[in-house]
RNA sequence: GGUCGGUUGGCCGAGUGGCUAGGCACUGGUCUGCAAAACCAGCUACGGCGGUUCGAAUCCGCCACCGACCUCCA
């Protein structure tokens, strides 16, 4: 099978044909969360986007090893380099063991992300479990002369690196510009230049998360964990490195610098960055405190939320925008996504009801090609969804007898719809509707529908409407059709 | 201040030199006892100014505004 998947590579700023280093194997590394708080809508974006990539690559027949790390150590609370790291600070506040905090939020992350029908990655390494590997990378950088020790801490020498390499090749920056971008923060004195970054930090006496090393009792800097773990599980060179656009600089730039020195080459061939979720036009994130957690979305318990939103609505909402565009949160937009998704999934559920005809009035081949073309064009999920809605129109038309399908085309269409919607986009039918109800409930509702039908037959509209309206109050929607009423529980 | 990106109809959101994005909302119609759903039709836009071109929302220049990054952030 010949694939023509193109992906936008941040490194070249162009869409490039995707050619794996060692087909059919594909190595994919994505920066995961720092587990010191509940996952919010912003965390869901890369999880869903790279889940789409993971699913599509697998569908194309690739054997994908998807590594998504967990940062549970090393992140400094602020760049006053004396600061505690995020996990440790949270632990002090909550009087918990740091690992207890990390575990707690990791569990919460898993729970809510998996609710969005995100597949588990192949490997989910934790930074705290790879101190040895990180020290190994640090050692190699020191041995090559591109890092220096200062008061027990180790810093990467960016200026020296930039003499032979381009620090800024990924983010499009020039080091000279960084010289002028002065931000005199506390605790910079250990560094030769403010843009040097920590590979290893000596722990202060009160710092709980610490590991012994030949330099000091301390902990690794943030950037080195990804270099160490990606190399360990995917090799020193692998196919795709992903993450949020906000990690482009400095995090990914630092990763490249570390790998170039430690391993002799850049780590990944393709760099993919998902854009941000915004709220009122601004990035949703920790810093601004304008985030809404996934739990709040699912329960509706947030002052900005008009109601609860289902996981699939959230997922569909994200997939309706291209991953490199920002996507703006609003109740109105979510409502539109909710209704659109319902239209999509209901059409699919109508498929078995279509009676095959002698001709097919829909160009299935073209439809299939267009769907693949959309995905192959840098994972253009909004275009794919637009094509799926074209099929929705035809399906509904067939149910109404205005369109027709031959039996084999009908099953083909059914396969394609399930493939794209469920397997690739990962949109599951709403679990609160469908046939998963107790038999007693089904029986009772059918009884009421029959009573209503009898009322309708004798033109007793009062009774008929009462049954329909009262059921509606209880969340049971009735829809009349020629074959009788259908029902659905909200 | 520097780097990068954006500005599309009532809302969300694709696209990219000529040809309908799509969804939601709204309006009219068909169907229905009424409603819902569905179907049909309508609403038809590309920040401003200049340039290139037979033709630009799409290419180029300038301007305005917004955002991301430059400090931890998905």
Coordinates of C-alpha atoms (C1' of nucleotides) in Angstrom, one line a residue:
Chain A
X1 CA 0.0 0.0 0.0
X2 CA 1.4 3.3 -1.0
X3 CA 0.9 6.2 1.4
X4 CA 1.0 9.8 0.6
X5 CA 0.7 11.1 4.1
X6 CA 2.0 14.6 4.4
X7 CA 2.7 16.3 7.7
X8 CA 3.7 19.8 8.5
X9 CA 7.2 19.8 9.9
X10 CA 7.9 22.8 12.2
X11 CA 11.6 22.3 11.3
X12 CA 11.1 23.2 7.7
X13 CA 7.9 25.1 8.0
X14 CA 6.4 23.1 5.2
X15 CA 4.2 20.1 4.7
X16 CA 6.5 17.1 3.9
X17 CA 5.8 13.6 2.7
X18 CA 6.0 11.3 5.6
X19 CA 8.7 8.7 5.1
X20 CA 9.5 6.6 8.2
X21 CA 13.1 5.8 9.0
X22 CA 12.5 2.1 9.2
X23 CA 9.1 1.3 7.7
X24 CA 6.8 -0.2 8.8
X25 CA 8.0 0.9 12.2
X26 CA 7.3 4.4 13.3
X27 CA 8.7 6.1 16.5
X28 CA 6.5 8.8 17.9
X29 CA 7.4 10.8 21.0
X30 CA 5.0 13.4 22.5
X31 CA 5.6 15.6 25.5
X32 CA 3.1 14.7 28.2
X33 CA 1.9 16.6 31.2
X34 CA 3.5 17.7 34.3
X35 CA 1.4 16.0 36.9
X36 CA 0.8 18.7 39.5
X37 CA -2.8 19.7 38.7
X38 CA -6.0 18.5 37.2
X39 CA -6.0 18.1 33.4
X40 CA -7.8 20.9 31.7
X41 CA -9.1 21.5 28.1
X42 CA -5.6 22.5 27.0
X43 CA -4.2 19.2 28.0
X44 CA -6.9 17.4 26.0
X45 CA -5.8 18.9 22.7
X46 CA -2.4 17.2 22.2
X47 CA -3.8 14.0 23.8
X48 CA -6.6 14.0 21.2
X49 CA -4.5 15.2 18.2
X50 CA -1.7 12.8 18.7
X51 CA -4.2 10.1 19.4
X52 CA -5.6 10.8 15.9
X53 CA -2.1 10.6 14.4
X54 CA -1.5 7.4 16.4
X55 CA -4.7 5.8 15.1
X56 CA -4.3 6.9 11.5
X57 CA -0.7 5.7 11.3
X58 CA -1.8 2.3 12.7
X59 CA -4.6 2.2 10.2
X60 CA -2.2 2.8 7.4
X61 CA -0.4 -0.3 8.6
X62 CA 2.5 1.2 10.5
X63 CA 3.7 -0.4 13.6
X64 CA 3.9 2.6 15.9
X65 CA 5.7 2.9 19.1
X66 CA 4.1 5.9 20.8
X67 CA 6.0 7.2 23.8
X68 CA 4.3 9.9 25.9
X69 CA 6.3 10.9 29.0
X70 CA 5.1 12.0 32.4
X71 CA 7.0 14.8 34.0
X72 CA 7.0 14.2 37.7
X73 CA 10.2 15.9 38.6
X74 CA 12.4 18.7 37.4
X75 CA 10.1 21.4 36.5
X76 CA 11.0 24.6 38.3
X77 CA 8.2 26.6 39.7
X78 CA 9.8 29.8 38.2
X79 CA 13.0 30.7 36.7
X80 CA 14.4 32.0 40.0
X81 CA 16.5 29.0 39.8
X82 CA 16.5 28.6 43.5
X83 CA 12.9 27.7 43.3
X84 CA 11.4 24.4 44.3
X85 CA 10.1 22.2 41.5
X86 CA 6.4 22.1 40.9
X87 CA 5.8 18.7 42.3
X88 CA 7.7 19.4 45.5
X89 CA 5.9 22.7 46.0
X90 CA 2.5 21.2 45.6
X91 CA 3.6 18.5 48.0
X92 CA 4.6 21.0 50.7
X93 CA 1.3 22.8 50.3
X94 CA -0.8 19.7 50.6
X95 CA 1.6 18.0 53.1
X96 CA 2.0 15.0 51.0
X97 CA 4.9 13.0 49.8
X98 CA 5.9 14.3 46.3
X99 CA 5.3 11.0 44.7
X100 CA 1.9 10.8 46.2
X101 CA 1.0 14.1 44.5
X102 CA 2.4 12.9 41.2
X103 CA 0.5 9.7 41.4
X104 CA -2.7 11.4 42.4
X105 CA -2.6 13.7 39.4
X106 CA -1.3 11.1 37.1
X107 CA -4.3 8.9 37.9
X108 CA -6.6 11.9 37.4
X109 CA -4.9 12.6 34.1
X110 CA -5.4 9.0 32.9
X111 CA -9.0 8.9 34.0
X112 CA -10.1 12.0 32.2
X113 CA -8.0 11.6 29.1
X114 CA -9.2 8.0 28.6
X115 CA -12.8 9.2 29.0
X116 CA -12.1 11.2 25.8
X117 CA -11.4 7.8 24.2
X118 CA -7.7 8.5 23.9
X119 CA -5.7 5.3 23.4
X120 CA -3.0 4.6 25.9
X121 CA 0.5 5.2 24.4
X122 CA 2.8 2.2 23.9
X123 CA 5.1 3.4 26.7
X124 CA 4.5 6.1 29.3
X125 CA 7.8 6.7 31.0
X126 CA 8.2 8.9 34.1
X127 CA 11.0 11.3 34.4
X128 CA 11.7 10.2 38.0
X129 CA 12.3 6.7 36.8
X130 CA 15.0 7.7 34.4
X131 CA 17.5 9.6 36.5
X132 CA 20.3 7.3 35.5
X133 CA 19.6 7.8 31.8
X134 CA 19.4 11.6 32.2
X135 CA 22.7 11.6 34.1
X136 CA 24.1 9.7 31.2
X137 CA 23.1 12.4 28.7
X138 CA 24.4 15.1 31.0
X139 CA 27.7 13.2 31.3
X140 CA 28.1 13.0 27.5
X141 CA 27.4 16.7 27.1
X142 CA 29.9 17.5 29.8
X143 CA 32.5 15.2 28.2
X144 CA 32.0 17.0 24.8
X145 CA 32.6 20.3 26.6
X146 CA 29.2 21.8 26.0
X147 CA 28.2 22.1 29.6
X148 CA 29.8 23.6 32.7
X149 CA 29.5 23.0 36.4
X150 CA 28.6 25.9 38.7
X151 CA 28.1 25.4 42.4
X152 CA 27.0 21.8 42.0
X153 CA 24.6 22.5 39.1
X154 CA 25.3 21.8 35.5
X155 CA 24.3 24.2 32.7
X156 CA 24.3 23.8 29.0
X157 CA 26.6 26.3 27.2
X158 CA 24.3 27.7 24.6
X159 CA 26.7 30.3 23.3
X160 CA 29.4 27.6 22.6
X161 CA 26.8 25.4 21.0
X162 CA 25.7 28.2 18.7
X163 CA 29.2 28.6 17.4
X164 CA 29.0 25.4 15.4
X165 CA 25.3 24.9 15.4
X166 CA 22.2 27.0 15.2
X167 CA 20.5 27.4 18.5
X168 CA 17.1 28.4 17.2
X169 CA 16.8 26.2 14.1
X170 CA 13.4 25.0 15.2
X171 CA 11.9 28.1 16.7
X172 CA 13.4 30.4 14.1
X173 CA 15.3 32.4 16.6
X174 CA 18.7 33.9 16.4
X175 CA 20.9 33.9 19.5
X176 CA 21.9 37.5 19.0
X177 CA 18.2 38.4 19.6
X178 CA 18.2 36.4 22.8
X179 CA 21.1 38.4 24.1
X180 CA 19.1 41.5 24.0
X181 CA 16.0 39.9 25.4
X182 CA 17.1 40.6 28.8
X183 CA 15.0 39.4 31.6
X184 CA 17.0 39.8 34.7
X185 CA 15.6 37.3 37.1
X186 CA 16.9 36.3 40.4
X187 CA 19.4 33.5 40.7
X188 CA 20.9 33.8 37.3
X189 CA 24.4 34.3 38.7
X190 CA 25.4 30.7 38.3
X191 CA 24.9 30.8 34.6
X192 CA 27.3 32.3 32.1
X193 CA 24.4 33.6 30.0
X194 CA 20.8 34.0 30.9
X195 CA 19.8 31.7 28.0
X196 CA 21.9 28.8 29.3
X197 CA 19.6 26.1 30.7
X198 CA 20.0 23.7 33.6
X199 CA 20.8 20.0 33.0
X200 CA 21.2 19.3 36.7
X201 CA 20.2 21.3 39.6
X202 CA 21.8 21.1 43.1
X203 CA 19.0 20.7 45.6
X204 CA 18.7 23.1 48.5
X205 CA 18.6 21.5 51.9
X206 CA 14.8 21.7 52.1
X207 CA 14.3 20.2 48.6
X208 CA 12.7 16.8 49.0
X209 CA 13.0 15.3 45.5
X210 CA 16.7 14.7 45.1
X211 CA 19.0 12.1 43.7
X212 CA 22.7 11.6 44.3
X213 CA 25.1 12.4 41.5
X214 CA 28.8 13.1 41.1
X215 CA 28.0 16.8 40.9
X216 CA 25.7 17.2 43.8
X217 CA 22.5 15.8 45.4
X218 CA 20.0 17.3 43.1
X219 CA 17.5 16.7 40.3
X220 CA 17.6 16.9 36.5
X221 CA 16.5 19.9 34.5
X222 CA 13.3 19.7 32.6
X223 CA 14.6 19.5 29.0
X224 CA 16.9 16.6 29.6
X225 CA 14.2 14.1 30.5
X226 CA 12.8 14.0 27.0
X227 CA 16.2 13.6 25.3
X228 CA 17.0 10.7 27.7
X229 CA 13.7 8.9 27.4
X230 CA 13.1 9.3 23.7
X231 CA 16.6 8.0 23.0
X232 CA 16.1 5.1 25.4
X233 CA 12.8 3.9 23.9
X234 CA 12.9 5.2 20.3
X235 CA 16.6 5.4 19.6
X236 CA 18.8 8.5 19.1
X237 CA 16.9 9.3 15.9
X238 CA 13.2 8.6 15.5
X239 CA 10.4 9.8 13.3
X240 CA 8.1 12.2 14.9
X241 CA 8.3 14.4 17.9
X242 CA 5.1 16.2 19.0
X243 CA 3.9 18.5 21.6
X244 CA 2.2 21.8 22.3
X245 CA 3.2 24.9 20.4
X246 CA 4.1 26.5 23.7
X247 CA 6.9 23.9 24.1
X248 CA 8.5 24.9 20.9
X249 CA 10.8 27.3 22.6
X250 CA 12.7 26.7 24.7
X251 CA 11.9 23.1 25.5
X252 CA 12.2 21.5 22.1
X253 CA 15.0 23.8 21.0
X254 CA 16.9 22.6 24.1
X255 CA 16.1 19.0 23.3
X256 CA 17.6 19.4 19.9
X257 CA 20.8 21.1 21.3
X258 CA 21.2 18.3 23.8
X259 CA 20.8 15.6 21.3
X260 CA 23.1 17.2 18.8
X261 CA 25.8 17.3 21.4
X262 CA 25.1 14.0 23.2
X263 CA 24.2 11.9 20.2
X264 CA 25.6 13.8 17.3
X265 CA 22.4 14.6 15.5
X266 CA 18.9 16.0 15.9
X267 CA 16.5 13.6 17.6
X268 CA 13.5 13.6 15.3
X269 CA 12.8 14.0 11.6
X270 CA 9.4 15.5 11.9
X271 CA 8.4 18.0 14.6
X272 CA 4.7 18.5 15.0
X273 CA 3.1 21.1 17.2
X274 CA -0.6 21.4 18.1
X275 CA -1.9 25.0 18.6
X276 CA -3.5 26.2 21.8
X277 CA -7.0 26.2 23.1
X278 CA -8.1 29.7 23.7
X279 CA -10.8 31.3 25.9
X280 CA -11.9 34.8 25.0
X281 CA -9.0 34.8 22.5
X282 CA -6.4 34.0 25.0
X283 CA -4.5 30.9 25.7
X284 CA -6.1 28.7 28.3
X285 CA -3.5 27.7 30.8
X286 CA -2.1 27.6 34.3
X287 CA -0.4 31.0 34.2
X288 CA -3.5 33.0 33.5
X289 CA -5.7 30.8 35.7
X290 CA -8.3 30.8 32.9
X291 CA -8.5 27.1 32.5
X292 CA -11.5 24.8 32.8
X293 CA -10.7 21.3 33.9
X294 CA -12.0 18.2 32.1
X295 CA -13.9 17.2 35.2
X296 CA -15.7 20.6 35.2
X297 CA -16.6 20.1 31.5
X298 CA -18.1 16.7 32.2
X299 CA -20.0 17.8 35.2
X300 CA -20.8 21.4 34.1
X301 CA -19.6 22.6 37.5
X302 CA -17.9 25.9 36.4
X303 CA -19.2 29.4 36.3
X304 CA -18.4 29.8 32.6
X305 CA -20.2 26.6 31.6
X306 CA -23.9 26.7 30.8
X307 CA -24.2 23.0 31.1
X308 CA -22.2 19.8 31.2
X309 CA -20.5 18.7 28.0
X310 CA -20.0 15.1 27.1
X311 CA -16.5 13.7 26.4
X312 CA -17.3 13.0 22.8
X313 CA -18.6 16.6 22.4
X314 CA -15.3 17.8 23.6
X315 CA -13.4 15.5 21.3
X316 CA -15.5 16.4 18.3
X317 CA -15.1 20.1 19.2
X318 CA -11.3 19.7 19.0
X319 CA -11.4 17.7 15.8
X320 CA -13.6 20.2 14.0
X321 CA -10.6 22.6 14.0
X322 CA -7.3 21.8 12.4
X323 CA -4.6 21.0 14.9
X324 CA -2.4 23.9 13.9
X325 CA -5.1 26.5 14.4
X326 CA -6.2 27.8 17.7
X327 CA -9.6 26.6 18.8
X328 CA -11.6 29.0 20.8
X329 CA -13.8 27.8 23.7
X330 CA -17.3 29.0 24.1
X331 CA -20.6 27.5 25.1
X332 CA -22.0 28.4 21.7
X333 CA -19.3 26.6 19.9
X334 CA -19.7 23.5 22.1
X335 CA -23.4 23.5 21.5
X336 CA -22.8 23.6 17.8
X337 CA -20.3 20.7 18.1
X338 CA -22.8 18.7 20.3
X339 CA -25.6 19.1 17.7
X340 CA -23.3 18.4 14.8
X341 CA -22.0 15.2 16.4
X342 CA -25.5 14.1 17.1
X343 CA -26.5 14.5 13.5
X344 CA -23.4 12.6 12.5
X345 CA -23.9 9.6 14.8
X346 CA -27.6 9.4 14.3
X347 CA -27.1 9.2 10.5
X348 CA -24.8 6.3 11.1
X349 CA -27.3 4.6 13.3
X350 CA -29.9 4.9 10.5
X351 CA -27.7 2.9 8.1
X352 CA -29.1 -0.5 9.0
X353 CA -32.6 0.7 8.3
X354 CA -31.9 1.5 4.7
X355 CA -33.3 -1.0 2.3
X356 CA -30.9 -1.8 -0.5
X357 CA -32.0 -0.8 -4.0
X358 CA -30.9 -1.6 -7.6
X359 CA -28.7 1.4 -8.1
X360 CA -26.4 3.6 -6.0
X361 CA -26.8 7.3 -6.2
X362 CA -23.6 8.2 -4.4
X363 CA -20.0 8.1 -5.6
X364 CA -18.5 6.0 -2.9
X365 CA -15.1 5.8 -4.5
X366 CA -14.8 9.5 -4.7
X367 CA -16.1 9.8 -1.1
X368 CA -13.5 7.4 0.2
X369 CA -10.7 9.1 -1.7
X370 CA -11.6 12.5 -0.4
X371 CA -11.7 11.3 3.1
X372 CA -8.2 9.8 2.8
X373 CA -7.0 12.9 1.0
X374 CA -8.1 15.0 3.9
X375 CA -6.3 12.9 6.5
X376 CA -3.2 12.7 4.2
X377 CA -3.1 16.5 4.0
X378 CA -1.5 17.1 7.4
X379 CA -4.4 15.4 9.3
X380 CA -7.1 17.8 8.1
X381 CA -9.8 16.5 10.4
X382 CA -12.2 19.4 9.7
X383 CA -12.2 18.6 6.0
X384 CA -12.7 14.9 6.7
X385 CA -15.7 15.8 8.9
X386 CA -17.1 18.0 6.2
X387 CA -17.0 15.0 3.8
X388 CA -18.6 12.8 6.4
X389 CA -21.5 15.3 6.6
X390 CA -21.9 14.9 2.8
X391 CA -22.4 11.2 3.4
X392 CA -24.8 12.0 6.2
X393 CA -27.0 13.9 3.8
X394 CA -27.1 11.0 1.4
X395 CA -27.8 8.5 4.2
X396 CA -30.7 10.6 5.5
X397 CA -31.9 10.9 1.9
X398 CA -31.8 7.1 1.5
X399 CA -33.8 6.6 4.7
X400 CA -36.3 9.0 3.2
X401 CA -36.3 7.1 -0.1
X402 CA -34.7 9.9 -2.1
X403 CA -31.3 8.2 -2.5
X404 CA -30.5 4.6 -3.2
X405 CA -27.8 2.1 -2.4
X406 CA -27.0 -1.3 -3.8
X407 CA -26.5 -3.8 -1.0
X408 CA -22.7 -4.1 -1.4
X409 CA -22.4 -0.3 -1.5
X410 CA -24.4 0.0 1.6
X411 CA -22.2 -2.3 3.5
X412 CA -19.2 -0.5 2.1
X413 CA -20.5 2.9 3.2
X414 CA -21.2 1.5 6.6
X415 CA -17.7 0.2 6.9
X416 CA -16.2 3.5 5.8
X417 CA -18.4 5.6 8.2
X418 CA -17.4 3.4 11.1
X419 CA -13.8 3.4 10.1
X420 CA -13.5 7.2 9.9
X421 CA -15.8 8.1 12.7
X422 CA -15.0 5.5 15.3
X423 CA -11.6 3.9 14.5
X424 CA -9.8 7.0 13.2
X425 CA -11.5 10.0 14.7
X426 CA -12.2 8.0 17.8
X427 CA -15.7 9.2 18.2
X428 CA -17.7 6.6 20.0
X429 CA -21.5 6.5 19.9
X430 CA -22.9 8.3 22.9
X431 CA -23.0 5.7 25.7
X432 CA -26.1 7.3 27.2
X433 CA -28.1 6.4 24.1
X434 CA -28.5 3.2 22.2
X435 CA -29.7 -0.2 23.2
X436 CA -27.8 -0.5 26.5
X437 CA -31.0 -0.3 28.7
X438 CA -32.5 -2.7 31.2
X439 CA -35.2 -4.9 29.6
X440 CA -37.7 -3.6 32.2
X441 CA -37.1 -0.1 31.1
X442 CA -37.4 -1.0 27.4
X443 CA -40.6 -2.8 28.1
X444 CA -42.1 0.0 30.0
X445 CA -41.3 2.6 27.3
X446 CA -42.6 0.3 24.6
X447 CA -45.8 -0.1 26.6
X448 CA -46.2 3.7 26.8
X449 CA -45.4 4.0 23.1
X450 CA -48.1 1.5 22.4
X451 CA -50.6 3.3 24.6
X452 CA -49.8 6.5 22.9
X453 CA -50.3 4.9 19.5
X454 CA -53.7 3.7 20.6
X455 CA -54.5 7.3 21.8
X456 CA -53.4 8.6 18.4
X457 CA -55.5 6.1 16.6
X458 CA -58.6 7.4 18.4
X459 CA -57.4 11.0 17.9
X460 CA -57.0 11.5 21.6
X461 CA -54.2 14.1 21.1
X462 CA -54.3 15.2 24.8
X463 CA -53.2 11.7 26.0
X464 CA -50.8 11.2 23.1
X465 CA -49.0 14.5 23.8
X466 CA -49.0 14.0 27.5
X467 CA -47.2 10.7 27.2
X468 CA -44.7 12.3 24.8
X469 CA -44.2 15.4 26.9
X470 CA -44.0 13.6 30.2
X471 CA -41.4 11.2 28.8
X472 CA -39.5 14.2 27.5
X473 CA -39.4 15.6 31.0
X474 CA -37.8 12.4 32.1
X475 CA -35.3 12.6 29.3
X476 CA -36.9 10.2 26.9
X477 CA -37.2 11.6 23.5
X478 CA -39.8 10.1 21.1
X479 CA -39.7 10.6 17.4
X480 CA -42.5 9.5 15.2
X481 CA -41.8 7.8 11.9
X482 CA -43.7 5.6 9.5
X483 CA -42.6 2.4 11.2
X484 CA -43.7 3.7 14.6
X485 CA -42.0 5.8 17.3
X486 CA -38.3 5.6 18.1
X487 CA -37.0 6.6 21.5
X488 CA -33.8 7.8 23.0
X489 CA -32.7 8.6 26.5
X490 CA -30.8 11.8 26.8
Chain B
rG1 C1' 11.7 45.4 21.9
rG2 C1' 12.7 40.5 19.1
rU3 C1' 10.7 35.9 16.7
rC4 C1' 6.5 33.4 14.8
rG5 C1' 1.5 33.1 13.6
rG6 C1' -3.4 35.0 12.9
rU7 C1' -7.6 38.6 11.1
rU8 C1' -13.2 34.5 6.8
rG9 C1' -20.7 35.3 6.7
rG10 C1' -25.0 35.8 13.3
rC11 C1' -21.4 32.0 15.8
rC12 C1' -17.6 28.0 15.2
rG13 C1' -14.4 26.8 11.5
rA14 C1' -11.9 24.9 6.4
rG15 C1' -9.8 26.5 2.0
rU16 C1' -6.2 29.0 -1.2
rG17 C1' -5.1 32.5 -8.0
rG18 C1' -11.1 31.6 -11.6
rC19 C1' -15.5 26.8 -9.7
rU20 C1' -20.8 25.4 -3.1
rA21 C1' -16.3 24.1 2.4
rG22 C1' -18.8 21.9 6.5
rG23 C1' -21.4 22.4 11.2
rC24 C1' -24.5 25.5 14.4
rA25 C1' -28.1 29.5 14.4
rC26 C1' -31.9 32.0 11.6
rU27 C1' -35.9 32.4 7.6
rG28 C1' -39.4 30.0 4.2
rG29 C1' -41.3 25.3 2.3
rU30 C1' -42.3 19.7 2.3
rC31 C1' -43.7 15.8 5.8
rU32 C1' -46.7 15.4 10.5
rG33 C1' -53.0 15.7 14.2
rC34 C1' -49.2 19.0 16.5
rA35 C1' -44.1 18.6 17.5
rA36 C1' -39.3 16.5 16.8
rA37 C1' -36.2 14.4 13.2
rA38 C1' -35.4 14.4 8.1
rC39 C1' -35.5 16.7 3.3
rC40 C1' -35.7 21.2 -0.1
rA41 C1' -34.7 26.5 -0.6
rG42 C1' -32.7 31.1 1.3
rC43 C1' -29.1 34.0 4.1
rU44 C1' -23.0 33.8 0.7
rA45 C1' -18.0 36.3 3.8
rC46 C1' -12.9 36.6 3.4
rG47 C1' -9.2 43.4 8.5
rG48 C1' -7.7 48.3 5.6
rC49 C1' -5.0 50.6 1.6
rG50 C1' -2.0 49.9 -2.7
rG51 C1' 0.3 46.5 -6.3
rU52 C1' 0.9 42.0 -9.7
rU53 C1' -2.8 39.5 -12.9
rC54 C1' -7.5 38.7 -18.1
rG55 C1' -9.0 37.4 -13.0
rA56 C1' -7.1 37.7 -5.7
rA57 C1' -10.3 36.1 0.1
rU58 C1' -6.0 33.3 -2.1
rC59 C1' 0.5 36.2 -4.5
rC60 C1' 3.5 40.9 -3.1
rG61 C1' 4.1 45.6 -0.2
rC62 C1' 2.5 48.9 3.6
rC63 C1' -0.8 49.8 7.7
rA64 C1' -4.1 48.4 11.7
rC65 C1' -5.7 45.0 15.2
rC66 C1' -5.2 40.2 17.9
rG67 C1' -2.4 36.2 19.8
rA68 C1' 1.7 32.7 21.0
rC69 C1' 6.8 32.4 22.4
rC70 C1' 11.1 35.1 24.4
rU71 C1' 10.1 32.6 32.4
rC72 C1' 6.9 27.2 34.0
rC73 C1' 3.0 26.1 30.6
rA74 C1' -0.3 21.1 26.2

